[in-house]
Each structure stands twice: as C-alpha cells, then as structure tokens.
mmCIF file of C-alpha atoms in Angstrom:
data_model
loop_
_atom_site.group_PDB
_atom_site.id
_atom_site.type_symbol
_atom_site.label_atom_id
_atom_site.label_comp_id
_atom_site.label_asym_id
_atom_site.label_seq_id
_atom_site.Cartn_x
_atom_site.Cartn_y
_atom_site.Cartn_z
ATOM 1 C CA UNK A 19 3.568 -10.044 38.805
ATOM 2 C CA UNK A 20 3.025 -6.395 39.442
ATOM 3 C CA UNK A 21 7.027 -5.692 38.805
ATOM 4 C CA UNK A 22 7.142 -7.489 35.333
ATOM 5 C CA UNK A 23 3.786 -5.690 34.746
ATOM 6 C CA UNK A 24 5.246 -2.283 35.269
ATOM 7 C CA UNK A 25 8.493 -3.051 33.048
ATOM 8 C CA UNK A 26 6.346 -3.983 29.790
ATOM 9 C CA UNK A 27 6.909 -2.088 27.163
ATOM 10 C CA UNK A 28 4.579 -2.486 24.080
ATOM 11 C CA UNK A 29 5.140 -1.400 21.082
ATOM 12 C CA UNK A 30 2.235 -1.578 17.995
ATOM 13 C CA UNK A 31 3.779 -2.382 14.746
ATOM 14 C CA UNK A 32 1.355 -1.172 12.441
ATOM 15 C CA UNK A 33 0.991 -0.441 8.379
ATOM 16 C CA UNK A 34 -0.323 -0.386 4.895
ATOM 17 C CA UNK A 35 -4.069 0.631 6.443
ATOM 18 C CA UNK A 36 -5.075 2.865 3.014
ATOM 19 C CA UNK A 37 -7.892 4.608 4.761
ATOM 20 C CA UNK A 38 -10.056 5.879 3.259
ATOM 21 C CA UNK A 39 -8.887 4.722 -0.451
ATOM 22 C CA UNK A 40 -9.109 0.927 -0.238
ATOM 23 C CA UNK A 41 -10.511 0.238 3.281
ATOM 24 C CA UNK A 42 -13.006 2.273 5.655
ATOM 25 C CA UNK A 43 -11.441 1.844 9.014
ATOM 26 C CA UNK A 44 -9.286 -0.561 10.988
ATOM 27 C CA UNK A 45 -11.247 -3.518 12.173
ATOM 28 C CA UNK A 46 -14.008 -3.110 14.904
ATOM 29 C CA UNK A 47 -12.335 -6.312 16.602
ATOM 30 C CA UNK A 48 -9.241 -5.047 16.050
ATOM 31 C CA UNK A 49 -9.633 -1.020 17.564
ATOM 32 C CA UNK A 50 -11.424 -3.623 20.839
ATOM 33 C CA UNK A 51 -7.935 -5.058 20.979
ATOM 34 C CA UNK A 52 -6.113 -1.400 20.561
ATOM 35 C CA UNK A 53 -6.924 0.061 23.991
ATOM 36 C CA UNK A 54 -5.438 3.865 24.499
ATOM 37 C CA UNK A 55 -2.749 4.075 27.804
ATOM 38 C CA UNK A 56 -1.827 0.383 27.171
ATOM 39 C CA UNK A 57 0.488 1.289 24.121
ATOM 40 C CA UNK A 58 3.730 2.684 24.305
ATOM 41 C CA UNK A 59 5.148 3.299 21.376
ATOM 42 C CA UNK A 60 3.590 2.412 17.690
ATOM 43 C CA UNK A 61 6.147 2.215 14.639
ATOM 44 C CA UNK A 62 3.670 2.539 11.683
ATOM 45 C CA UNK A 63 5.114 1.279 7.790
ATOM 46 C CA UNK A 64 3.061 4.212 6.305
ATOM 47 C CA UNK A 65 0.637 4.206 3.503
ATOM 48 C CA UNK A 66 -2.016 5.941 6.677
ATOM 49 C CA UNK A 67 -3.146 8.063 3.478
ATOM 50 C CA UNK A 68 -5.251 10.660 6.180
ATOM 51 C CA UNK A 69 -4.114 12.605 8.723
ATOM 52 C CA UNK A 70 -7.457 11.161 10.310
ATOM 53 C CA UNK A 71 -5.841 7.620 10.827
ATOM 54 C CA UNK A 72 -2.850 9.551 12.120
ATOM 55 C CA UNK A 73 -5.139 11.199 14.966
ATOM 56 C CA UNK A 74 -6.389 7.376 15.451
ATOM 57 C CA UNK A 75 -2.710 6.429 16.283
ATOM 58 C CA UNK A 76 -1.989 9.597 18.139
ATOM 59 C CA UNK A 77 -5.209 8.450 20.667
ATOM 60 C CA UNK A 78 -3.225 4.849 21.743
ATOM 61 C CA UNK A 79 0.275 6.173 22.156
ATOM 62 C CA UNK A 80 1.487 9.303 21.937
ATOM 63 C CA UNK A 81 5.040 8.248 20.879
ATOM 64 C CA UNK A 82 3.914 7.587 17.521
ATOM 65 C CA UNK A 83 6.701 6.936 14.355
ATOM 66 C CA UNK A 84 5.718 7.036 10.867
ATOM 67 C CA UNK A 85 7.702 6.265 7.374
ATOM 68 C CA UNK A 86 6.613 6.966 3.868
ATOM 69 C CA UNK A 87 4.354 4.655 2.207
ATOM 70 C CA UNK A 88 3.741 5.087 -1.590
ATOM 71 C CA UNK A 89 0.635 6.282 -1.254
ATOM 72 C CA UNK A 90 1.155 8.970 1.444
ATOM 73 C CA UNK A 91 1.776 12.670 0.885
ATOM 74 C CA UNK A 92 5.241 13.183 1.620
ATOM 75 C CA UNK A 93 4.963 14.301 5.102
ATOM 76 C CA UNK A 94 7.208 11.146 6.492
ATOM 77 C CA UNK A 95 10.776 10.421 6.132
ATOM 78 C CA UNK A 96 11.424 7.433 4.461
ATOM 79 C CA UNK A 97 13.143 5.571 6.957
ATOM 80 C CA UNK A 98 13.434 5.788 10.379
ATOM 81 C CA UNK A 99 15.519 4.195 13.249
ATOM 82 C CA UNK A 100 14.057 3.896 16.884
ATOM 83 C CA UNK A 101 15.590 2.875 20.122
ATOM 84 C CA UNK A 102 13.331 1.221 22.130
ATOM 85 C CA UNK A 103 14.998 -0.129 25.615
ATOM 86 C CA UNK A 104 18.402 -2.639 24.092
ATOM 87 C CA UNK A 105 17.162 -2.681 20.605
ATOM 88 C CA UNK A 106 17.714 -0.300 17.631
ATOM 89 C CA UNK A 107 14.867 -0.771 15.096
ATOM 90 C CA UNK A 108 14.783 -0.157 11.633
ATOM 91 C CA UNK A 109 11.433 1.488 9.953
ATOM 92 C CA UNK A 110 10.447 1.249 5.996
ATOM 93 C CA UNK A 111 7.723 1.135 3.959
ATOM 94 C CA UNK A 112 9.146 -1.483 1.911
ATOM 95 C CA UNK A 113 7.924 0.090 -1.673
ATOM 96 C CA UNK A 114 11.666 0.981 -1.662
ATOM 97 C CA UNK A 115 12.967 -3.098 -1.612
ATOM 98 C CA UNK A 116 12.930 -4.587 -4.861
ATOM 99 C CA UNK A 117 11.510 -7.007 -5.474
ATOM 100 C CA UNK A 118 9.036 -6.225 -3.164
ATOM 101 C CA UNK A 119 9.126 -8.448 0.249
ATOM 102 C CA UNK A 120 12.866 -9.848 -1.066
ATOM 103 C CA UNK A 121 14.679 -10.894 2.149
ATOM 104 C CA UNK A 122 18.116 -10.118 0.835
ATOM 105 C CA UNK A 123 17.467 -6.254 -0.203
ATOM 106 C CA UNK A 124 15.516 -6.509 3.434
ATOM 107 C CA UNK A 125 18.707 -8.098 4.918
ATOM 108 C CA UNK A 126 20.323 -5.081 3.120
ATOM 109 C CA UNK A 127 18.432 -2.407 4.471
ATOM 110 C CA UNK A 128 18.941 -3.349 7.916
ATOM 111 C CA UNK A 129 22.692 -3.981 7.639
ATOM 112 C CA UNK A 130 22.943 0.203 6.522
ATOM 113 C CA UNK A 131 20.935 1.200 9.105
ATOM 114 C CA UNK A 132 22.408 -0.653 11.645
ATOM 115 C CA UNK A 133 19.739 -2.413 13.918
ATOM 116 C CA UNK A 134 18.553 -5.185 15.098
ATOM 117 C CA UNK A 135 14.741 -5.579 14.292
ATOM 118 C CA UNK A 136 13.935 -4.463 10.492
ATOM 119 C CA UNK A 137 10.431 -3.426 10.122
ATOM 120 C CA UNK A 138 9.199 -3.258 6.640
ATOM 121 C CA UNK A 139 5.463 -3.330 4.837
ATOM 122 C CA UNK A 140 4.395 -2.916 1.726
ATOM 123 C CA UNK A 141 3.056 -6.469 0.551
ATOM 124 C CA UNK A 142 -0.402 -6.057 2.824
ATOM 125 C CA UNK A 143 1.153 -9.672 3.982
ATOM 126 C CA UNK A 144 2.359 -10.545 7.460
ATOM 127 C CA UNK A 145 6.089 -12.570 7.725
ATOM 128 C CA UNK A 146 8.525 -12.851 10.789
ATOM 129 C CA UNK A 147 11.996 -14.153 10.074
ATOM 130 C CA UNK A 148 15.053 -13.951 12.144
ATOM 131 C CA UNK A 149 18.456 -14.522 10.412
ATOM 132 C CA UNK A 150 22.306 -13.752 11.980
ATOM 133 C CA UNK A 151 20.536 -12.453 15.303
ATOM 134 C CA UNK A 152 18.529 -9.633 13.908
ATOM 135 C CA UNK A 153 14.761 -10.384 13.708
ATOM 136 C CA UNK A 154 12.463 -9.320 10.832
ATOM 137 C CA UNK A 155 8.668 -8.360 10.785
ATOM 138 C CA UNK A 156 6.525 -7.174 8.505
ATOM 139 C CA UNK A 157 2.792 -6.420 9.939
ATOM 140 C CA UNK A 158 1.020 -6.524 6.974
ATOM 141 C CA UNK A 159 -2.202 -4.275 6.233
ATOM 142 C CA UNK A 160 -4.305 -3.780 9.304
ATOM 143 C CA UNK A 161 -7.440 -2.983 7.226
ATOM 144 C CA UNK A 162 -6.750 -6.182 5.281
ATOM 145 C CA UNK A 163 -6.732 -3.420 2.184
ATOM 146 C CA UNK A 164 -6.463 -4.859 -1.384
ATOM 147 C CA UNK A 165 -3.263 -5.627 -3.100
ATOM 148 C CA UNK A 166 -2.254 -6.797 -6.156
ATOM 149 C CA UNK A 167 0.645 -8.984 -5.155
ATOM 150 C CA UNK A 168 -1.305 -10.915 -2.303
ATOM 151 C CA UNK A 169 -4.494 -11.992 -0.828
ATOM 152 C CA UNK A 170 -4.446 -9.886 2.433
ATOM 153 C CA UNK A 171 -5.501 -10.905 5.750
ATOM 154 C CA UNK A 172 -6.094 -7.986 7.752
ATOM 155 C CA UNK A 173 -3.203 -8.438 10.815
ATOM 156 C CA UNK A 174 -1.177 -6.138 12.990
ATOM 157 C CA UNK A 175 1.707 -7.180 15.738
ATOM 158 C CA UNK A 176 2.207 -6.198 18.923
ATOM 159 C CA UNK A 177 5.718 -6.271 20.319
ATOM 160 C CA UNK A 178 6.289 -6.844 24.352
ATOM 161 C CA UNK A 179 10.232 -5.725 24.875
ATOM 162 C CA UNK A 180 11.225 -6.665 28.319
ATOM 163 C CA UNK A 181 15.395 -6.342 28.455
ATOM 164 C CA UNK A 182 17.009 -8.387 25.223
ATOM 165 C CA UNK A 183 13.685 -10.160 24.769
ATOM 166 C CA UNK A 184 11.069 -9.701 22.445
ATOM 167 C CA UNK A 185 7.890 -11.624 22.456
ATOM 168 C CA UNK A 186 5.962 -10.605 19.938
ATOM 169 C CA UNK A 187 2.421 -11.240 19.241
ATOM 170 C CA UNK A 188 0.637 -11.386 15.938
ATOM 171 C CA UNK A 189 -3.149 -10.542 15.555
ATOM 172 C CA UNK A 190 -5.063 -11.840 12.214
ATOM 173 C CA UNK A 191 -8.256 -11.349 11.848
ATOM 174 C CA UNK A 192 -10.782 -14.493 9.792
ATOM 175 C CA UNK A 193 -13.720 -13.520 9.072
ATOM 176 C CA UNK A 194 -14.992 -12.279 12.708
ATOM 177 C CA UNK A 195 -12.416 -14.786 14.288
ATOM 178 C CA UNK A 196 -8.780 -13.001 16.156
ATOM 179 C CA UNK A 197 -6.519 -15.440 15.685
ATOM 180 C CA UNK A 198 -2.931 -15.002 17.599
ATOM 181 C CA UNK A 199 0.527 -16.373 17.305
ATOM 182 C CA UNK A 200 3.293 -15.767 19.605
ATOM 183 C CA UNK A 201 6.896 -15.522 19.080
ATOM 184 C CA UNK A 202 9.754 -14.664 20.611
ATOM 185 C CA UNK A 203 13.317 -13.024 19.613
ATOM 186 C CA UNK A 204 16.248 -12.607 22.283
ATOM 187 C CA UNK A 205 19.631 -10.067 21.745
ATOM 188 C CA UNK A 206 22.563 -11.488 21.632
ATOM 189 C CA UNK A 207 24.353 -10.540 24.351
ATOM 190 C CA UNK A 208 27.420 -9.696 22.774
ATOM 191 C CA UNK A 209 28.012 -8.088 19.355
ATOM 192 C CA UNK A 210 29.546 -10.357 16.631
#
C-alpha cells in the first residue's frame, strides 16, 4: 500500500468561489476536507475575485493554476494547458463557451487546445462527461455562490492520477451533509 500511496498524485479542481462578493468563504466542512501537503497541484476555473482566496490556494499546494473568470481582475490568462503525469489538461472559465455549459463549444475548446481532460466552470453547477476518450469536468462553485442560470450546490472535485487513470472524486456539500461520488476515466493507450 505504501508504493501506490507514494505515486498519488492529487490534483484539486476548483472554481467560481466569488469571495467575498457573493459568498464569505469556502465551506468549513469543505477547508476540513482541504488539508495543506496532501494536494499537489490545484487547477482553479477563476472567478477567486481576492487575492485573499488566492493565498488560501497557495496554503494546500503550491503548484497552483488559475484562468480568468468574468469577475476577476485580469491578472489570469484565459486559458491554460497543464501536464500532469500522461494527461494534458485543458483550463477555462467557461464565460467564454456560448451558450454557457454547451458541450459542443466545450468539445470545441478542447479539440484547439489539444488535451485530454477539459476543465471548464462558469455555471456554479457540477457535470462530468466523457466523449471520444477525452473526459470533461466542470467543478462547479465551491462556495455554492449564487447564479442566475442554476441552483448551486456548493461542490469541488478532487482528481487522483495514477498512470492513464483518473479516479476522480466529487465533494457536494447538503446542508451540513459531504456527499461523494466517484468516477473514473482511463487514457487510451494509443492515439486515434
């Protein structure tokens, strides 16, 4: 067990949080869950709106990546690619895909950037979907903030990349309940 232990690699997908605007903090039960050391890289769909949540981030992993939401400053690129172990993955806000949430401008956006898990935000809502053998996630808002489009249940995803496997874990929090799913995406082995 030690061996496999040693080769995780986690990786917190996190987004939308709108601190201090439309929510006051991440979720006590949730920061209980996000332990600093344990983390090794977080890809983060923007809309932080403080460098203060930034700093937050910074404290769990200190390979932190960070694309432009529509309500941050302008300090972030808007997209970003990151190679983490076998897999290239894609990094967007997702105020750029419209409609908002649309699979096929999605599908679009990770066919130019050329990877194989597409991580977008923007509609506070969580949604995994894997189509052709590239996987999809959107984490949602963390802080469960307000949006017009949705009713938001605060969530967040944690991704466990061990060679061309992903398992990936997603955290919702009811009321004072964590609830967590579990799924899993494997590379294909060759390219098509």
């Amino acid at each position: 067990h030690w061996y496999r232990i040693s080769n995780m690699v986690l990786v917190l997908i996190i987004g939308d949080l709108h601190i201090p605007h439309r929510a006051n903090a991440v979720p006590q039960k949730f920061k209980k869950l996000l332990v600093p050391g344990k983390i090794q890289h977080i890809l983060c769909t923007g809309n932080l709106c403080g460098k203060e949540t930034f700093d937050y981030l910074k404290t769990l992993a200190t390979d932190v990546h960070v694309v432009q939401g529509d309500f941050d400053d302008g300090t972030y690129p808007e997209q970003k690619v990151v190679t983490v172990g076998q897999f290239r993955i894609g990094l967007c806000h997702g105020h750029q895909i419209v409609p908002w949430g649309d699979r096929d401008v999605i599908k679009l956006t990770q066919r130019a950037l050329g990877v194989d898990i597409m991580i977008t935000g923007g509609t506070h809502q969580f949604e995994a979907f894997e189509d052709a053998g590239r996987f999809y996630v959107n984490p949602g808002s963390a802080t469960g903030a307000y949006s017009a489009i949705n009713d938001v249940t605060p969530s967040f995803v944690l991704m466990d990349i061990q060679g061309a496997n992903v398992v990936t874990y997603v955290y919702k929090l009811f009321g004072e309940e964590v609830k967590v799913e579990k799924l899993n995406f494997s590379k294909a082995t060759t390219e098509s």
